[in-house]
Coordinates of C-alpha atoms in Angstrom, one line a residue:
X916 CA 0.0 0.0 0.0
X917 CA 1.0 3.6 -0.8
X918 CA 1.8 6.2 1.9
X919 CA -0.2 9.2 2.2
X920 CA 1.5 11.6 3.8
X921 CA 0.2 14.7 6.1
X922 CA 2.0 18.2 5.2
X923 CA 3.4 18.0 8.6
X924 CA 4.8 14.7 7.6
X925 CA 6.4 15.4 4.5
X926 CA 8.1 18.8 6.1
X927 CA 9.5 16.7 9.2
X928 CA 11.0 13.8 6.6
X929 CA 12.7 16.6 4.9
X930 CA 13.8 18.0 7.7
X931 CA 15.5 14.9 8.7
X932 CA 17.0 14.3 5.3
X933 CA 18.1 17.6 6.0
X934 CA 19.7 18.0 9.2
X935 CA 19.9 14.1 10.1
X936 CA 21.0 12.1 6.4
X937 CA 23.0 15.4 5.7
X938 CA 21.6 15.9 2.0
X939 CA 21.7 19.7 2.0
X940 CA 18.3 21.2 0.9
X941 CA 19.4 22.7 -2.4
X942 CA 20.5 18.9 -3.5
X943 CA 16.7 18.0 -2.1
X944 CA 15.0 20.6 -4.8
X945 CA 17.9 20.0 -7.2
X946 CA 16.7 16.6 -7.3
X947 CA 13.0 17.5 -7.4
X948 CA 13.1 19.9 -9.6
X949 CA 14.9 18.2 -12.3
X950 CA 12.7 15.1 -12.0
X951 CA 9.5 17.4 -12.6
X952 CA 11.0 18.7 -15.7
X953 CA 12.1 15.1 -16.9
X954 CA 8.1 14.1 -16.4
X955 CA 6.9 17.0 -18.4
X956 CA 9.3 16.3 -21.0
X957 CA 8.3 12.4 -21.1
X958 CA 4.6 12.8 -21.0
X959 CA 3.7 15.9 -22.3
X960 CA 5.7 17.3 -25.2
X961 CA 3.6 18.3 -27.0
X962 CA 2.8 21.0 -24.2
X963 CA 6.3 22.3 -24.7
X964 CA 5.7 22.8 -28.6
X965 CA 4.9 27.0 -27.2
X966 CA 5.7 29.1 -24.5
X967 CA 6.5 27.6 -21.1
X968 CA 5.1 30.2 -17.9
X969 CA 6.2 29.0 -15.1
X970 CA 4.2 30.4 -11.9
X971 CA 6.6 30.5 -8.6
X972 CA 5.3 31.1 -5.0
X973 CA 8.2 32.2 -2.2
X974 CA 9.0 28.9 -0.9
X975 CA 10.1 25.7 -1.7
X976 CA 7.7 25.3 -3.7
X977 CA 8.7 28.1 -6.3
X978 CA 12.3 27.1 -5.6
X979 CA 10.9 23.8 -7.3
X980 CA 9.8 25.8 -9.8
X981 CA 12.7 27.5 -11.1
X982 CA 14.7 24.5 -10.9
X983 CA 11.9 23.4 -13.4
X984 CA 12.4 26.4 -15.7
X985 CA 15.9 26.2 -15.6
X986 CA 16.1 23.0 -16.9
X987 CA 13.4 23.4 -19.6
X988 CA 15.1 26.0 -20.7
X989 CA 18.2 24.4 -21.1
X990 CA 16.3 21.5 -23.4
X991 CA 15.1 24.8 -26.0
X992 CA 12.2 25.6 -24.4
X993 CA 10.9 28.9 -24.2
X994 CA 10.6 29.9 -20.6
X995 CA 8.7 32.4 -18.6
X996 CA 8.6 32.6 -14.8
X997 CA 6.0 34.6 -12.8
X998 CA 7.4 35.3 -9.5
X999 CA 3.8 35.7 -7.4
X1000 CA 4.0 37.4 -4.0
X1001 CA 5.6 39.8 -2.6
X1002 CA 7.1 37.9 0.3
X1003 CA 10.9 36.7 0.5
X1004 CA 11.9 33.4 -0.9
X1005 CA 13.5 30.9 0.5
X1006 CA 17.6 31.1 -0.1
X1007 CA 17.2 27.9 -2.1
X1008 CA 14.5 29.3 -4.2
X1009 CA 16.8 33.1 -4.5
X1010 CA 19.5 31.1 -5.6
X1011 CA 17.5 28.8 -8.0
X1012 CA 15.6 32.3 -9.0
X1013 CA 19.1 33.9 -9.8
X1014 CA 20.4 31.0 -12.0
X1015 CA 17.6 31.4 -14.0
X1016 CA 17.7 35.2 -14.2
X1017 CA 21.8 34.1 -15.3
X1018 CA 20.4 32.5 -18.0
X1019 CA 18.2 35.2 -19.8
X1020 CA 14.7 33.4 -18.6
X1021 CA 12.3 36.2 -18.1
X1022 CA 11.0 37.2 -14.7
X1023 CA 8.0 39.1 -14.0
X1024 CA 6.8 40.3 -10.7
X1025 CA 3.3 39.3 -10.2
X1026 CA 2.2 40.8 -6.2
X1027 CA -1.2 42.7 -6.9
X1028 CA -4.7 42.9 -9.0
X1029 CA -3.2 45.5 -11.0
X1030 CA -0.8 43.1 -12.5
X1031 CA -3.5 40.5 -13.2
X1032 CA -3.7 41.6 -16.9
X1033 CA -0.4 40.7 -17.6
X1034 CA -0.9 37.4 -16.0
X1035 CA -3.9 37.0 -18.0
X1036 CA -1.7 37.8 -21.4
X1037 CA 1.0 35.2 -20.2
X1038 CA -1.7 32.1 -19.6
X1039 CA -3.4 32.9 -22.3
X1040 CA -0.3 32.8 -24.9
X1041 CA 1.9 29.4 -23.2
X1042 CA 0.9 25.9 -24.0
X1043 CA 1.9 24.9 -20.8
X1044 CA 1.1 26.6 -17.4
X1045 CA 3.2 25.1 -14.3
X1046 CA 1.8 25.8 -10.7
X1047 CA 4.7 26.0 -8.3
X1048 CA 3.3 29.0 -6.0
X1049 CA 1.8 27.4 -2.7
X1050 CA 3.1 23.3 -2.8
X1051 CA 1.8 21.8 0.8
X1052 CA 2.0 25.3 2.2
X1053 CA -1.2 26.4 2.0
X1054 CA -3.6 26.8 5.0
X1055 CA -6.7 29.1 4.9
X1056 CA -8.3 31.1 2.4
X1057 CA -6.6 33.1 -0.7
X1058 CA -5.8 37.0 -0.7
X1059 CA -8.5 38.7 -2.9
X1060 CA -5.7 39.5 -5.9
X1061 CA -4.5 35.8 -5.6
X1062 CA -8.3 34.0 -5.9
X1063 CA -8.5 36.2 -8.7
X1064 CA -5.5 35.0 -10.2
X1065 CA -6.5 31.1 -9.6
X1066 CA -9.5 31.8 -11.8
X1067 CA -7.3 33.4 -14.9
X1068 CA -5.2 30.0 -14.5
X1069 CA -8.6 28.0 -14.6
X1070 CA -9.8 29.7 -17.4
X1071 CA -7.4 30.6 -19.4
X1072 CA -4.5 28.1 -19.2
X1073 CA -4.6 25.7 -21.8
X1074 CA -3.0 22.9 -19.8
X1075 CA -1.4 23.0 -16.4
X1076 CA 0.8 21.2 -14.1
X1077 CA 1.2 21.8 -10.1
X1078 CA 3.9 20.6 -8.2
X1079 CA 3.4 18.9 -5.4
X1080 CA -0.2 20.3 -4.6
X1081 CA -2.2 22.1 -6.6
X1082 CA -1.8 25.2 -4.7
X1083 CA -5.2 27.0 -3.0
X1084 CA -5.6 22.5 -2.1
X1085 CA -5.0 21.9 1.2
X1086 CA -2.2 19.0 1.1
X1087 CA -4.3 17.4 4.3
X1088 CA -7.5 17.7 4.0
X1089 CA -7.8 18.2 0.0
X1090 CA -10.5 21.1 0.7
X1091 CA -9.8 24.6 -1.0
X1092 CA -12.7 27.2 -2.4
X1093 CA -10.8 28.2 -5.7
X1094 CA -7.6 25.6 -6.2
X1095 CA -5.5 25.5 -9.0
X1096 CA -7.6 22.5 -11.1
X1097 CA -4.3 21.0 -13.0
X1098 CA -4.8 18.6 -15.6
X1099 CA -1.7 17.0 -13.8
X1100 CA 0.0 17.1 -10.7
X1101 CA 3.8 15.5 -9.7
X1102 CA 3.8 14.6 -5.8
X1103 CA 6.8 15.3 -4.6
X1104 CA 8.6 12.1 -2.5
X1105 CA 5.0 10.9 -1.6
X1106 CA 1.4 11.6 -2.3
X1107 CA -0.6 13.3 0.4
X1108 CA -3.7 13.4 1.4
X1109 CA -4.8 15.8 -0.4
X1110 CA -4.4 14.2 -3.5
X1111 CA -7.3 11.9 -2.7
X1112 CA -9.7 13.6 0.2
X1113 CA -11.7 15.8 -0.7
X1114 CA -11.8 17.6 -4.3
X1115 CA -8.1 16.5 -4.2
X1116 CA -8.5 13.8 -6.9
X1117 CA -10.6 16.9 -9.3
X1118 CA -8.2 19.2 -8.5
X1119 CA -5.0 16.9 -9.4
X1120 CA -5.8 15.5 -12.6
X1121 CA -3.3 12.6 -13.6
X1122 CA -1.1 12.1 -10.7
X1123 CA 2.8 11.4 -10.9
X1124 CA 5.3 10.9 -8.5
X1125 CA 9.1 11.7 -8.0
X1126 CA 11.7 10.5 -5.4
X1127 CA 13.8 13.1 -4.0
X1128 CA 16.1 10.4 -2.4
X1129 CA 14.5 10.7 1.6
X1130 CA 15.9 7.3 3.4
X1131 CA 13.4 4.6 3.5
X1132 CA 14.4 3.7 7.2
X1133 CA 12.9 7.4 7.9
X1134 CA 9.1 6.1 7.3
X1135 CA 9.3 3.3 9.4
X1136 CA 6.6 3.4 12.0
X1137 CA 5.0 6.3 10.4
X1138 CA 1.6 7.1 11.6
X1139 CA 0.0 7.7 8.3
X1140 CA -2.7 6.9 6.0
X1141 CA -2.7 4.4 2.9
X1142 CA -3.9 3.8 -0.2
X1143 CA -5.1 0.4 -1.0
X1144 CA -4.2 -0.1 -4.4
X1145 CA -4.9 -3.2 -7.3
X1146 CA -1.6 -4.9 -6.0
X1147 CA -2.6 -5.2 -2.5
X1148 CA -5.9 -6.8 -3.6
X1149 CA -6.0 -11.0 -2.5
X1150 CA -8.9 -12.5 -2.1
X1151 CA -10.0 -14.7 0.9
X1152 CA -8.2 -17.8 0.3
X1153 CA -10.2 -20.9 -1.3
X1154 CA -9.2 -24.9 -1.7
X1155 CA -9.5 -27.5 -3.6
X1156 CA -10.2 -29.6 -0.9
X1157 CA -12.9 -27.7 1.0
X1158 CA -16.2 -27.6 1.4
X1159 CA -19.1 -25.0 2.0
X1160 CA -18.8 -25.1 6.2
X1161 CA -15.6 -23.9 5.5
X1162 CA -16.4 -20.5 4.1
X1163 CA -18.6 -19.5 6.6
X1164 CA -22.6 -18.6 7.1
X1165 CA -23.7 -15.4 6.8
X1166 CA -27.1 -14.2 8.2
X1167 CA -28.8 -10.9 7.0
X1168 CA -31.5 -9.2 8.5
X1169 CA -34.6 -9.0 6.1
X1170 CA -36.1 -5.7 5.5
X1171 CA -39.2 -4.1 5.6
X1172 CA -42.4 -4.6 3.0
X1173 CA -41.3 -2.3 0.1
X1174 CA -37.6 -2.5 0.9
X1175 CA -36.4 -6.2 0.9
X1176 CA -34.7 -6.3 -2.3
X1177 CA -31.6 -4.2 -0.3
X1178 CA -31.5 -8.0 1.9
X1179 CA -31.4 -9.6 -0.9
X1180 CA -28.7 -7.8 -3.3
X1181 CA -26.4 -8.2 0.1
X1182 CA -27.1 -12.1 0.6
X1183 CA -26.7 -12.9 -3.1
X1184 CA -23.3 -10.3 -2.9
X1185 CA -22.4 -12.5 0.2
X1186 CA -22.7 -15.8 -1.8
X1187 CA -21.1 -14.5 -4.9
X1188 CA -17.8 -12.9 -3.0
X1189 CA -17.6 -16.7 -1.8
X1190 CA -19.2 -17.4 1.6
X1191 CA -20.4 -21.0 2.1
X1192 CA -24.4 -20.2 3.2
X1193 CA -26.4 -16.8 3.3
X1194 CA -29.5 -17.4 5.4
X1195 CA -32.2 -14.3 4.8
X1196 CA -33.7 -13.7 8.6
X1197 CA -37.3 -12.2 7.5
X1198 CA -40.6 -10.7 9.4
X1199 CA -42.9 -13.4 9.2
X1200 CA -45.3 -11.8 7.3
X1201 CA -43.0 -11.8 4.4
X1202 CA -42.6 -15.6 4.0
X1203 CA -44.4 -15.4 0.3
X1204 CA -42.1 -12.9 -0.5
X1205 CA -38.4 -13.9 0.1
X1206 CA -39.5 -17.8 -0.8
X1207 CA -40.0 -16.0 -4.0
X1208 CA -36.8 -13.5 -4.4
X1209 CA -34.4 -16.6 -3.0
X1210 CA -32.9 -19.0 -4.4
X1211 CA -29.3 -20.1 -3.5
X1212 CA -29.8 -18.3 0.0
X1213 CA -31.9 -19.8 2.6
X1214 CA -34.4 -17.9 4.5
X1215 CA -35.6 -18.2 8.1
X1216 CA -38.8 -15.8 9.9
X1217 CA -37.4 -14.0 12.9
X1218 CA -39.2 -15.7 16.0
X1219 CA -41.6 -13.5 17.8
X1220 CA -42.8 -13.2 21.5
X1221 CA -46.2 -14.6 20.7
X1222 CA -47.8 -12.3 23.2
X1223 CA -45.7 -8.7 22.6
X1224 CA -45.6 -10.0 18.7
X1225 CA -41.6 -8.2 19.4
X1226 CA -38.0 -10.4 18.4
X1227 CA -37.6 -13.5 21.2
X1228 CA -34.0 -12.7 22.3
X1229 CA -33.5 -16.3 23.1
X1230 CA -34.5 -17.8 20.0
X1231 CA -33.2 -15.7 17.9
X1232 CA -29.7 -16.0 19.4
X1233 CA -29.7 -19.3 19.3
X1234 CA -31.1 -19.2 15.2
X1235 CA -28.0 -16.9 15.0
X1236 CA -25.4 -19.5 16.8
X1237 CA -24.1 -21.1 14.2
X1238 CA -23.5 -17.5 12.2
X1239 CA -19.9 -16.8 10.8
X1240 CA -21.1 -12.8 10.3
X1241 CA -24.1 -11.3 10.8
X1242 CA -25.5 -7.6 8.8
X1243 CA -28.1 -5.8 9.9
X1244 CA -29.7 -2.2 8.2
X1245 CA -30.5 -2.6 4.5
X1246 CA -33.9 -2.2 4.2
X1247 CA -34.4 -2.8 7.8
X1248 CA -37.0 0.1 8.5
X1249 CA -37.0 1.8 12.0
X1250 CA -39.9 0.7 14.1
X1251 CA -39.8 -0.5 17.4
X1252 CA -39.5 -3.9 16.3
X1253 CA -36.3 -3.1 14.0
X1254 CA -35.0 -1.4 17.0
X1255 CA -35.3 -4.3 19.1
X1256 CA -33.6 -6.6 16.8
X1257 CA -30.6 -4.2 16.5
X1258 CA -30.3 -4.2 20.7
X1259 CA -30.2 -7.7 20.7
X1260 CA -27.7 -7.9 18.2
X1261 CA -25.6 -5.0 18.8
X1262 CA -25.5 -6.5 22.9
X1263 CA -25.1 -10.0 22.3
X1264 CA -23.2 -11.1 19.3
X1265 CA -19.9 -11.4 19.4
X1266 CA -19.7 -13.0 15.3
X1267 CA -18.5 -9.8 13.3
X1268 CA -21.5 -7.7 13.0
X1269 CA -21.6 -4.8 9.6
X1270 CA -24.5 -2.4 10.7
X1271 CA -25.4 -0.2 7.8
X1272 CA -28.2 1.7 6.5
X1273 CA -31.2 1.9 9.0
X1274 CA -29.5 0.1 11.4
X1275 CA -27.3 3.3 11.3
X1276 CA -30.0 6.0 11.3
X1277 CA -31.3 3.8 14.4
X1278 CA -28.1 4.5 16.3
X1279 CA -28.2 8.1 15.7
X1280 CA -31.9 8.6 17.1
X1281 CA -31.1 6.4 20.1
X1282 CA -27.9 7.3 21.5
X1283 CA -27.4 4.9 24.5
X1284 CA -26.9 2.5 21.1
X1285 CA -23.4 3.9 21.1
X1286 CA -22.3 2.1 23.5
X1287 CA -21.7 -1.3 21.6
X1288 CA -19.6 0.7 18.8
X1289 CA -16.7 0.4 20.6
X1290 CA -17.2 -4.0 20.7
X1291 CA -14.5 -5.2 18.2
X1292 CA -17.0 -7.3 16.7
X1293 CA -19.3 -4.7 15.3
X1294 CA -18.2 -2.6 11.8
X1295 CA -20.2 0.6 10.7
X1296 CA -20.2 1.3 7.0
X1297 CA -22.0 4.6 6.1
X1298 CA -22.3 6.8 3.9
X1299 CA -21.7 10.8 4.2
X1300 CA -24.7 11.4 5.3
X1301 CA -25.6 8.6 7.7
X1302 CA -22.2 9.6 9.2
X1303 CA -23.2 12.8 9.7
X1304 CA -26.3 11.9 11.3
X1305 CA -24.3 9.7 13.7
X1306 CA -21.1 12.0 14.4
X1307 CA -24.3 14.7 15.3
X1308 CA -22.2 17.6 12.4
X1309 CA -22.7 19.2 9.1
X1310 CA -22.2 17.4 6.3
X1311 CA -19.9 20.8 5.9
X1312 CA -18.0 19.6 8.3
X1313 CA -16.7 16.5 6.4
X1314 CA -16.4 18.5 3.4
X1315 CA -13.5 20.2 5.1
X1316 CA -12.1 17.7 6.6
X1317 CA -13.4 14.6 6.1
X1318 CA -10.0 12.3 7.8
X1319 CA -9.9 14.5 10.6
X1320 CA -13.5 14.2 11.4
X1321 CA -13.9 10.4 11.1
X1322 CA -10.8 9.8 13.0
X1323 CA -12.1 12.0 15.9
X1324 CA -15.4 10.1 15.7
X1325 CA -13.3 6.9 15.7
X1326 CA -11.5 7.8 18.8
X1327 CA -14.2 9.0 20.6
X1328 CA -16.0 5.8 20.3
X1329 CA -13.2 3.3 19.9
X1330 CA -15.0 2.5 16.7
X1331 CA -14.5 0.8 13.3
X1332 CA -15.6 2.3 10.3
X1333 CA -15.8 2.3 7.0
X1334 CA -17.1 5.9 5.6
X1335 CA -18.4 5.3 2.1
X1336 CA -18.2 8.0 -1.0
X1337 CA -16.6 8.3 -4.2
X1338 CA -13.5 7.8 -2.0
X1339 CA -13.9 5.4 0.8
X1340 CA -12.1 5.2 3.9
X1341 CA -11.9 2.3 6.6
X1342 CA -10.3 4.0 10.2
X1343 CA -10.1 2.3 13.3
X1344 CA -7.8 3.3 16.3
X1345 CA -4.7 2.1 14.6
X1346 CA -5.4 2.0 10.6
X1347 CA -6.7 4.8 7.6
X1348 CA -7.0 2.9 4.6
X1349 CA -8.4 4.2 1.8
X1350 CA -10.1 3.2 -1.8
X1351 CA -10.4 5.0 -4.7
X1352 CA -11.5 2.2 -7.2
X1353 CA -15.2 2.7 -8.8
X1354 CA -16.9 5.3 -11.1
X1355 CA -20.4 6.9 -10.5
X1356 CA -21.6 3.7 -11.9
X1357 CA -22.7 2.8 -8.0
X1358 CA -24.4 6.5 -7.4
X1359 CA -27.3 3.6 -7.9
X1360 CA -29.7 2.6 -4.4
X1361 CA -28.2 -1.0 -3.8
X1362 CA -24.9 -0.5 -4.4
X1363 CA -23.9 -0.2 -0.2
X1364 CA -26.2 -3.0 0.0
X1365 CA -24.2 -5.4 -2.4
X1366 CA -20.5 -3.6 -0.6
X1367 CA -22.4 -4.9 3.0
X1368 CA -23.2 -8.3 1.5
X1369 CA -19.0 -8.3 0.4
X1370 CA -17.7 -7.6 3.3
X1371 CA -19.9 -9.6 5.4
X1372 CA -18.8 -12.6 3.3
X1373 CA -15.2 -12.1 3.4
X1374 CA -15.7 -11.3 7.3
X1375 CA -17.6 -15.0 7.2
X1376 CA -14.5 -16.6 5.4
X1377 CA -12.3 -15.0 8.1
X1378 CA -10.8 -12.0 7.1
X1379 CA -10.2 -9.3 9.3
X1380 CA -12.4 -6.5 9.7
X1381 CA -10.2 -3.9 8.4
X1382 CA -9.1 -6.4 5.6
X1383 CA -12.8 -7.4 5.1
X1384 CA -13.7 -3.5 4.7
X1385 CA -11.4 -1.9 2.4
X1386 CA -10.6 -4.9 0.0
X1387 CA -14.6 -5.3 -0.6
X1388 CA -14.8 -1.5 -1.3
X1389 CA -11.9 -2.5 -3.7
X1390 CA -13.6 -5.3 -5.4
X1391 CA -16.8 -3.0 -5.3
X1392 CA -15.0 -0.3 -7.5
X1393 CA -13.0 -2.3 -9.4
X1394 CA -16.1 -4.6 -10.7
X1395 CA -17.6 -1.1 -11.7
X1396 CA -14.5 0.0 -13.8
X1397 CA -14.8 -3.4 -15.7
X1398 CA -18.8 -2.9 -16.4
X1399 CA -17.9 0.6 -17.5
X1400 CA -15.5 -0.9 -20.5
X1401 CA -18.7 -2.4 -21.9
X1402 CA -21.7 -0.1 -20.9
X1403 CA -22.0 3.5 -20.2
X1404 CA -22.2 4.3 -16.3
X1405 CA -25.4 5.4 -16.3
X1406 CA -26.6 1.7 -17.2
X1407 CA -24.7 0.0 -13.9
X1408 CA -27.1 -1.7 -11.2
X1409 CA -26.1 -3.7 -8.4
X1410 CA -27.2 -6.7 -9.6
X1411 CA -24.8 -6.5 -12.3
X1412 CA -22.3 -5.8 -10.0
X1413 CA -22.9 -9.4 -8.3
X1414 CA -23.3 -10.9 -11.5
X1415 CA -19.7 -9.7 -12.3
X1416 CA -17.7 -10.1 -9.3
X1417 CA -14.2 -11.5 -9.9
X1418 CA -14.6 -11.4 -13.5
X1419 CA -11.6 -9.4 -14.5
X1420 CA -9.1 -10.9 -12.1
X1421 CA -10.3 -14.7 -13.5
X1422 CA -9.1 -12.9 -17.0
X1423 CA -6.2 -11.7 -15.7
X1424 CA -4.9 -15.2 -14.6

């Protein structure tokens, strides 16, 4: 899996590369700057056919910058730099600055709205537009004059590249109100954050990354996030001489009249990511029904308190003894008796337990519920909203900071979650890991219904929770991406996301 850094992170490894390795600073942008200009050169040349303008902030990040220019310029390119601010550089960016004023590269002074028209002329006449002003420096909310000149860039550049960060994107949190929107980035030593949370991944385009030569023994034990990636995907392991008890037996809690198709999309998900059983637990007024929608998974009526017509604790538990995982929400509604059955499960099983959809809004309206979220057993998978619901914030609030604000959650509950959007991110006390596979083929109802039924099967064959979580959002997105090679997006359902599970990586082999 692939690091992703926090700005604080990345300063400190440089630092110690720095100070501790004894690679002097100048070497560090030497090195990054040159390797910036080596991937513009090798994956976009025909950018460089025109003018090159080169915008450079006061740091680092405009020492990068020059460093770029400079070496463009060398290859017979023509070269513009845009010194923006009026603040002092760094001495590694003065002295990178100088070189390239040794070598006749232009340098205009760029510091206030009067000089946005000559900005404008610049964008508007270069092929190629590189972003070097703010890097992982950023915090807050643009001057006025510099806002304005983040929208000429947007509007009139006809292709950029930022280094490092699009700058007005915070490198943490990937939240900014006017960023640079490259149509490629280059991450400097590692990605960050940014590049994913957020509108990090809009904002970044095609992402590329450079080694600046940081130790490796310095990110041992590194407290950071990771991105689960294709080559970190294994499925639960399988056999030839096994037999269905050893997969496991998953039991899903049937819905509501109107809603039980969400029950069962996740039990046929369950038995099609490879569980041995998937055993339907219905109201028993909807016998007719799920006899009808069922056919490899097994179905059983929820026993009732003949007098109070409420779950029987007792007999349900022991219906749910011989369960490998257990998920409870989809479709589940939220009347007093779907709020029983939750209690009972939430208090008593100690099986792994995903609780999604109502199960979730449940929680949120009763909050002694909350208790049981710290049980390691027991793994929440909403989405935005529900979390929001559940953490009592603004969806805003995510928006911002969306790692921040599930980890607090996390640690204030000594919870496991997995928080579901067009990213998704599993965090527990100890792990961030997060998923970018998919497309807006699953902005479809069902499609958290089929990622429940995944994860509660792998749980069932006995993968970890945290393993269980994030490589079932995986296989999730990455079934999508397939469908999407054959059929437009907008055509996607769930079901033909269970019908196509494990298809490409059969192919593959």
């Amino acid at each position: 899996m692939r690091l992703l850094l926090s700005s604080a992170q990345m300063k400190n490894l440089d630092a110690r590369t720095i100070k501790d390795f004894g690679l002097p600073a100048r070497v560090l942008m030497e090195t990054a700057g040159k390797a910036c200009a080596e991937i513009i050169l090798n994956h976009y040349p025909s950018q460089l056919d025109g003018p090159v303008c080169v915008l450079c902030g006061s740091g680092n990040n405009g020492g990068d910058g020059a460093v770029i220019a400079r070496w463009l310029f060398n290859w017979g390119c023509e070269v513009n730099i845009l010194r923006v601010g009026k603040g002092s550089p760094s001495p590694e960016t003065t002295a990178n600055l100088e070189l390239c004023r040794k070598l006749g590269v232009p340098i205009i002074e760029i510091s206030a709205s009067k000089d946005l028209s000559l900005a404008k002329s610049f964008l508007e006449s270069s092929s190629l537009v590189i972003d070097a002003i703010f890097g992982i420096g950023f915090k807050g909310e643009l001057k006025p004059w510099l806002d304005e000149l983040f929208g000429l860039i947007n509007s009139y550049a006809a292709f950029t590249v930022s280094v490092d960060v699009p700058s007005g994107l915070d490198a943490d949190t990937g939240f900014g109100l006017n960023p640079v929107y490259a149509e490629a980035t280059i991450a400097i030593e590692s990605m960050k954050t940014g590049h994913i949370t957020g509108i990090g991944r809009e904002a970044c385009g095609e992402v590329h990354l450079v080694d600046i030569g940081i130790p490796a023994h310095f990110y041992e034990n590194l407290d950071a996030a990771m991105l689960f990636e294709e080559a970190d995907f294994r499925p639960p392991l399988r056999l030839p001489d096994r037999h269905k008890n050893d997969y496991g037996k998953v039991y899903v809690f049937g819905g509501i009249p109107g809603f039980t198709g969400a029950s069962v999309m996740a039990a046929q998900a369950s038995l099609r990511a490879g569980c041995g059983y998937a055993c339907v637990l219905h109201r028993k007024e909807l016998v007719a029904v799920y006899a009808l929608k069922l056919t490899e998974a097994l179905s059983r009526a929820i026993p009732e308190n003949t007098k109070s017509g409420q779950p029987d604790a007792k007999a349900l538990l022991r219906l749910l003894g011989d369960a490998s995982a257990v998920l409870i929400g989809p479709g589940l509604g939220r009347d007093d008796f779907a709020l029983q059955l939750l209690e009972i499960v939430l208090k008593n099983l100690e099986v792994p337990l995903v609780v999604d959809a109502d199960a979730l809004t449940l929680i949120s309206e009763h909050p002694p519920l909350q208790q049981y979220l710290a049980k390691p057993n027991v793994l929440l998978t909403p989405h935005w909203g529900e979390f929001a619901r559940l953490a009592k914030i603004d969806k805003a609030e995510l928006e911002r900071d969306c790692l921040g604000t599930l980890r607090n959650f996390v640690i204030e509950h000594s919870a496991r979650v997995l928080l579901k959007s067009h990213y998704s991110i599993y965090q527990d006390a100890e792990l961030s890991l997060v998923n970018i596979s998919g497309n807006d083929g699953l902005a479809t109802g069902g499609s958290g219904d089929v990622l429940a039924g995944i994860i509660c099967s792998f749980m069932a064959q006995n993968e970890s929770i945290p393993a269980a979580a994030i490589k079932a959002s995986f296989l999730l997105g990455k079934t999508a991406e397939t469908l999407a090679k054959t059929r437009g997006t907008a055509s996607i359902l769930p079901t033909d996301i269970i019908a196509n599970l494990f298809l490409e990586q059969k192919e593959e082999k």
